[in-house]
């Protein structure tokens, strides 16, 4: 007896994504954009990759030569590690992925020097390295205050790291929310209900409620709960999400997104390889 096996059809899920910039501020490093055509799992994956796996430079080791300031070596070292450094991802690689096998080379680490003696506040711009691109994001960030006859001299090593290992390697803050979907029916008390909106995106025209700047809605549902006519309905989209990225300055929001997508692709390729091994 012969049994014919039915061919299993592979189900392919395709996402047609669309990105729309809502707000961009180069001075503050803040970016708001709308990402359409995904789901919450993908949205949260992008958020976590940017915060935890997109790498950036930070000082990891400090060798003190002289320190007669009022602060202990450990205190100054901690401050140095939290100084955001401009990062060129094309010039450096993670230690664990470097060809030197974590021995330390110009591809996975960068050396800084600082020597100060005169009384005054020693700032981040006193850090000197061979890479002109890798400079402190905030030059006047204070490190320590020196008094008369006090000195500070050290050598520091910065490496490329990830936020999942230490927060000093995190390039910024990112969060998202579902795109607001607001439906308004026949409300008998439009002025009163519109006044309940804390972000003032509801206005009354010709005795009817009109929505302006929908993306500003925080989905609090205050107006919906207050409306006795049940004429206002607010829900969050299951496919469209508003992202907010606030960069600390090491990378631009654009660099953070592109690097996150590359990391995401590598993870999917690795997952595909592991699945194929099971066949």
Short mmCIF file of C-alpha atoms in Angstrom, two decimals:
data_model
loop_
_atom_site.label_atom_id
_atom_site.label_comp_id
_atom_site.label_asym_id
_atom_site.label_seq_id
_atom_site.Cartn_x
_atom_site.Cartn_y
_atom_site.Cartn_z
CA UNK A 1 0.00 0.00 0.00
CA UNK A 2 1.33 3.38 -0.94
CA UNK A 3 0.55 6.50 1.01
CA UNK A 4 0.92 9.84 -0.70
CA UNK A 5 2.19 12.54 1.57
CA UNK A 6 0.69 15.92 1.09
CA UNK A 7 3.19 18.68 0.47
CA UNK A 8 3.29 21.12 3.30
CA UNK A 9 2.86 24.66 2.14
CA UNK A 10 5.06 27.12 3.94
CA UNK A 11 3.16 30.08 5.24
CA UNK A 12 5.08 33.27 4.55
CA UNK A 13 4.14 36.37 6.50
CA UNK A 14 5.08 39.60 4.80
CA UNK A 15 5.12 42.99 6.47
CA UNK A 16 4.75 46.08 4.32
CA UNK A 17 6.26 48.69 6.56
CA UNK A 18 6.11 52.44 6.18
CA UNK A 19 8.01 55.08 8.14
CA UNK A 20 6.85 58.66 8.61
CA UNK A 21 8.91 61.28 10.45
CA UNK A 22 6.73 63.21 12.91
CA UNK A 23 9.27 65.38 14.73
CA UNK A 24 13.04 65.82 14.49
CA UNK A 25 15.27 67.98 16.65
CA UNK A 26 18.99 67.93 15.82
CA UNK A 27 19.95 70.05 18.84
CA UNK A 28 18.44 67.71 21.43
CA UNK A 29 18.96 64.50 19.42
CA UNK A 30 15.28 63.63 19.66
CA UNK A 31 13.34 61.88 16.91
CA UNK A 32 9.66 60.91 16.71
CA UNK A 33 8.50 58.69 13.88
CA UNK A 34 5.52 56.56 12.95
CA UNK A 35 6.21 52.96 11.93
CA UNK A 36 3.31 51.29 10.17
CA UNK A 37 2.64 47.68 9.28
CA UNK A 38 4.28 45.78 12.17
CA UNK A 39 3.11 44.24 15.43
CA UNK A 40 3.95 44.84 19.08
CA UNK A 41 6.49 42.01 19.18
CA UNK A 42 8.56 43.61 16.42
CA UNK A 43 8.17 47.07 17.97
CA UNK A 44 9.47 45.85 21.31
CA UNK A 45 12.32 43.96 19.64
CA UNK A 46 13.50 47.15 17.92
CA UNK A 47 13.29 49.03 21.23
CA UNK A 48 15.32 46.44 23.13
CA UNK A 49 17.98 46.08 20.44
CA UNK A 50 18.60 49.84 20.33
CA UNK A 51 18.88 50.15 24.11
CA UNK A 52 20.75 46.93 24.83
CA UNK A 53 22.72 45.86 21.75
CA UNK A 54 23.56 48.88 19.60
CA UNK A 55 27.19 49.50 20.70
CA UNK A 56 29.00 52.73 21.51
CA UNK A 57 32.31 53.84 23.03
CA UNK A 58 32.83 54.39 26.76
CA UNK A 59 35.84 54.46 29.07
CA UNK A 60 36.33 51.04 30.66
CA UNK A 61 39.79 51.16 32.31
CA UNK A 62 41.72 53.99 33.99
CA UNK A 63 45.35 53.97 35.12
CA UNK A 64 46.03 56.84 37.53
CA UNK A 65 49.55 58.28 37.53
CA UNK A 66 48.89 61.26 39.82
CA UNK A 67 45.78 62.25 41.73
CA UNK A 68 46.03 64.75 44.57
CA UNK A 69 42.47 66.07 44.07
CA UNK A 70 39.72 65.86 46.67
CA UNK A 71 38.16 62.84 44.90
CA UNK A 72 39.28 59.22 45.18
CA UNK A 73 40.52 57.37 42.08
CA UNK A 74 37.38 55.21 42.00
CA UNK A 75 35.13 58.27 42.08
CA UNK A 76 36.87 59.91 39.13
CA UNK A 77 36.97 56.62 37.19
CA UNK A 78 33.22 56.28 37.61
CA UNK A 79 32.70 59.79 36.26
CA UNK A 80 34.95 59.11 33.29
CA UNK A 81 32.98 56.01 32.36
CA UNK A 82 29.76 58.02 32.18
CA UNK A 83 31.13 60.65 29.78
CA UNK A 84 29.37 60.11 26.39
CA UNK A 85 31.89 59.75 23.56
CA UNK A 86 31.18 60.32 19.88
CA UNK A 87 31.28 56.89 18.23
CA UNK A 88 32.20 55.89 14.69
CA UNK A 89 30.88 52.35 14.36
CA UNK A 90 32.86 51.81 11.15
CA UNK A 91 36.19 52.31 12.94
CA UNK A 92 35.70 50.01 15.94
CA UNK A 93 34.41 46.56 16.76
CA UNK A 94 33.37 44.73 19.90
CA UNK A 95 36.24 43.08 21.81
CA UNK A 96 34.66 39.66 21.64
CA UNK A 97 34.37 39.96 17.86
CA UNK A 98 37.81 41.49 17.22
CA UNK A 99 40.54 39.60 15.33
CA UNK A 100 42.97 40.24 18.21
CA UNK A 101 40.92 37.84 20.37
CA UNK A 102 40.38 40.39 23.17
CA UNK A 103 44.11 41.14 23.54
CA UNK A 104 43.45 44.79 22.71
CA UNK A 105 44.22 46.62 19.48
CA UNK A 106 43.34 49.80 17.62
CA UNK A 107 40.23 48.11 16.20
CA UNK A 108 38.60 47.40 19.55
CA UNK A 109 39.94 50.05 21.94
CA UNK A 110 41.02 53.69 22.12
CA UNK A 111 43.47 55.28 24.56
CA UNK A 112 42.93 58.66 26.23
CA UNK A 113 45.33 60.80 28.24
CA UNK A 114 44.74 63.67 30.63
CA UNK A 115 47.17 65.84 32.51
CA UNK A 116 46.04 68.86 34.56
CA UNK A 117 47.73 70.93 37.23
CA UNK A 118 46.44 74.49 37.29
CA UNK A 119 43.63 75.35 39.75
CA UNK A 120 40.18 75.14 38.20
CA UNK A 121 37.60 72.70 36.93
CA UNK A 122 38.92 69.87 34.77
CA UNK A 123 36.39 69.23 32.01
CA UNK A 124 35.81 66.44 29.52
CA UNK A 125 37.50 68.37 26.71
CA UNK A 126 40.84 67.80 28.51
CA UNK A 127 40.69 64.16 27.38
CA UNK A 128 43.07 63.66 24.45
CA UNK A 129 43.21 60.73 22.01
CA UNK A 130 44.56 59.90 18.55
CA UNK A 131 41.06 59.67 17.10
CA UNK A 132 39.68 63.19 16.46
CA UNK A 133 36.19 61.76 15.89
CA UNK A 134 36.01 60.10 19.31
CA UNK A 135 35.59 63.17 21.45
CA UNK A 136 33.29 63.93 24.40
CA UNK A 137 29.76 64.81 23.37
CA UNK A 138 29.62 67.49 26.08
CA UNK A 139 33.09 69.15 26.21
CA UNK A 140 32.38 71.13 29.37
CA UNK A 141 31.13 68.20 31.43
CA UNK A 142 33.07 68.56 34.74
CA UNK A 143 35.34 65.76 35.95
CA UNK A 144 36.92 67.27 39.07
CA UNK A 145 37.90 70.62 40.58
CA UNK A 146 41.58 71.14 41.33
CA UNK A 147 42.90 73.55 43.96
CA UNK A 148 46.35 75.06 44.29
CA UNK A 149 49.18 72.48 44.10
CA UNK A 150 46.77 69.69 43.17
CA UNK A 151 47.38 67.49 40.10
CA UNK A 152 45.55 64.92 38.03
CA UNK A 153 47.18 62.65 35.47
CA UNK A 154 45.92 59.35 34.08
CA UNK A 155 45.64 57.12 31.03
CA UNK A 156 42.25 55.68 30.11
CA UNK A 157 41.05 53.02 27.69
CA UNK A 158 37.70 53.21 25.94
CA UNK A 159 36.08 50.19 24.32
CA UNK A 160 33.01 49.48 22.28
CA UNK A 161 30.34 47.95 24.48
CA UNK A 162 26.61 47.22 24.71
CA UNK A 163 23.93 48.49 27.05
CA UNK A 164 23.07 44.98 28.23
CA UNK A 165 26.52 44.84 29.85
CA UNK A 166 26.49 48.35 31.35
CA UNK A 167 24.23 51.38 30.98
CA UNK A 168 27.22 53.57 30.02
CA UNK A 169 27.24 51.76 26.66
CA UNK A 170 23.58 52.54 25.98
CA UNK A 171 23.29 55.10 23.13
CA UNK A 172 20.02 56.61 24.26
CA UNK A 173 16.44 56.21 25.40
CA UNK A 174 13.73 54.74 23.17
CA UNK A 175 10.08 54.06 23.81
CA UNK A 176 6.95 53.57 21.75
CA UNK A 177 3.18 53.66 21.95
CA UNK A 178 0.37 52.38 19.78
CA UNK A 179 -0.92 54.91 17.27
CA UNK A 180 -4.15 56.39 18.72
CA UNK A 181 -7.39 55.57 16.92
CA UNK A 182 -10.06 58.06 17.98
CA UNK A 183 -13.70 57.75 16.99
CA UNK A 184 -16.17 60.47 17.94
CA UNK A 185 -19.93 60.16 17.59
CA UNK A 186 -22.77 62.46 18.57
CA UNK A 187 -21.66 63.99 21.86
CA UNK A 188 -24.27 66.17 23.61
CA UNK A 189 -21.71 67.94 25.84
CA UNK A 190 -18.74 68.52 23.50
CA UNK A 191 -17.21 71.45 25.41
CA UNK A 192 -17.15 69.57 28.70
CA UNK A 193 -15.80 66.33 27.23
CA UNK A 194 -13.13 68.07 25.12
CA UNK A 195 -11.91 69.95 28.19
CA UNK A 196 -11.02 66.63 29.86
CA UNK A 197 -8.17 65.97 27.40
CA UNK A 198 -4.88 66.67 29.25
CA UNK A 199 -2.88 67.24 26.03
CA UNK A 200 -5.54 69.50 24.44
CA UNK A 201 -5.92 67.67 21.12
CA UNK A 202 -9.73 67.94 21.17
CA UNK A 203 -11.34 71.17 20.00
CA UNK A 204 -14.98 72.10 19.48
CA UNK A 205 -16.14 73.48 16.15
CA UNK A 206 -19.83 74.01 15.32
CA UNK A 207 -20.76 72.14 18.49
CA UNK A 208 -18.83 69.07 17.37
CA UNK A 209 -15.58 67.64 18.69
CA UNK A 210 -12.66 67.70 16.27
CA UNK A 211 -9.33 65.92 16.73
CA UNK A 212 -6.05 67.75 16.02
CA UNK A 213 -2.55 66.23 16.30
CA UNK A 214 -3.78 62.68 16.81
CA UNK A 215 -0.22 61.44 17.44
CA UNK A 216 -0.06 63.60 20.59
CA UNK A 217 -2.78 61.52 22.28
CA UNK A 218 -1.44 59.65 25.31
CA UNK A 219 -4.28 57.08 25.32
CA UNK A 220 -5.38 58.10 28.81
CA UNK A 221 -9.10 57.83 27.83
CA UNK A 222 -10.05 60.64 30.22
CA UNK A 223 -12.50 62.12 27.71
CA UNK A 224 -13.93 58.69 26.91
CA UNK A 225 -14.54 57.87 30.56
CA UNK A 226 -16.13 61.28 31.23
CA UNK A 227 -18.48 61.23 28.23
CA UNK A 228 -21.88 60.04 29.47
CA UNK A 229 -23.10 59.59 25.90
CA UNK A 230 -20.36 57.04 25.19
CA UNK A 231 -19.74 58.97 21.98
CA UNK A 232 -15.94 58.94 22.29
CA UNK A 233 -13.94 55.77 21.70
CA UNK A 234 -10.14 55.67 21.97
CA UNK A 235 -8.06 52.59 21.17
CA UNK A 236 -4.48 51.84 20.26
CA UNK A 237 -3.57 50.43 16.85
CA UNK A 238 -2.26 46.86 16.66
CA UNK A 239 -0.17 47.57 13.55
CA UNK A 240 1.02 51.19 13.76
CA UNK A 241 3.36 52.51 16.46
CA UNK A 242 4.89 55.88 17.35
CA UNK A 243 8.55 55.66 18.39
CA UNK A 244 10.48 58.28 20.33
CA UNK A 245 14.29 58.18 20.37
CA UNK A 246 16.37 60.46 22.60
CA UNK A 247 20.07 60.09 21.83
CA UNK A 248 22.73 60.68 24.50
CA UNK A 249 24.94 61.98 21.69
CA UNK A 250 27.27 59.06 20.90
CA UNK A 251 25.18 58.15 17.85
CA UNK A 252 22.46 59.93 15.92
CA UNK A 253 18.93 58.44 16.02
CA UNK A 254 19.37 57.48 12.35
CA UNK A 255 22.58 55.57 13.12
CA UNK A 256 20.88 53.85 16.04
CA UNK A 257 17.98 52.65 13.88
CA UNK A 258 20.17 51.43 11.01
CA UNK A 259 22.51 49.57 13.35
CA UNK A 260 19.54 48.01 15.17
CA UNK A 261 18.10 46.74 11.87
CA UNK A 262 21.48 45.20 10.93
CA UNK A 263 21.65 43.44 14.31
CA UNK A 264 18.06 42.26 13.90
CA UNK A 265 18.87 40.81 10.46
CA UNK A 266 21.91 38.93 11.86
CA UNK A 267 19.78 37.45 14.62
CA UNK A 268 17.20 36.24 12.12
CA UNK A 269 19.93 34.70 9.94
CA UNK A 270 21.37 32.89 12.94
CA UNK A 271 17.91 31.66 13.95
CA UNK A 272 17.38 30.36 10.43
CA UNK A 273 20.68 28.45 10.58
CA UNK A 274 19.78 26.86 13.91
CA UNK A 275 16.34 25.84 12.64
CA UNK A 276 17.87 24.24 9.52
CA UNK A 277 20.09 22.11 11.78
CA UNK A 278 16.96 20.55 13.26
CA UNK A 279 15.72 19.27 9.90
#
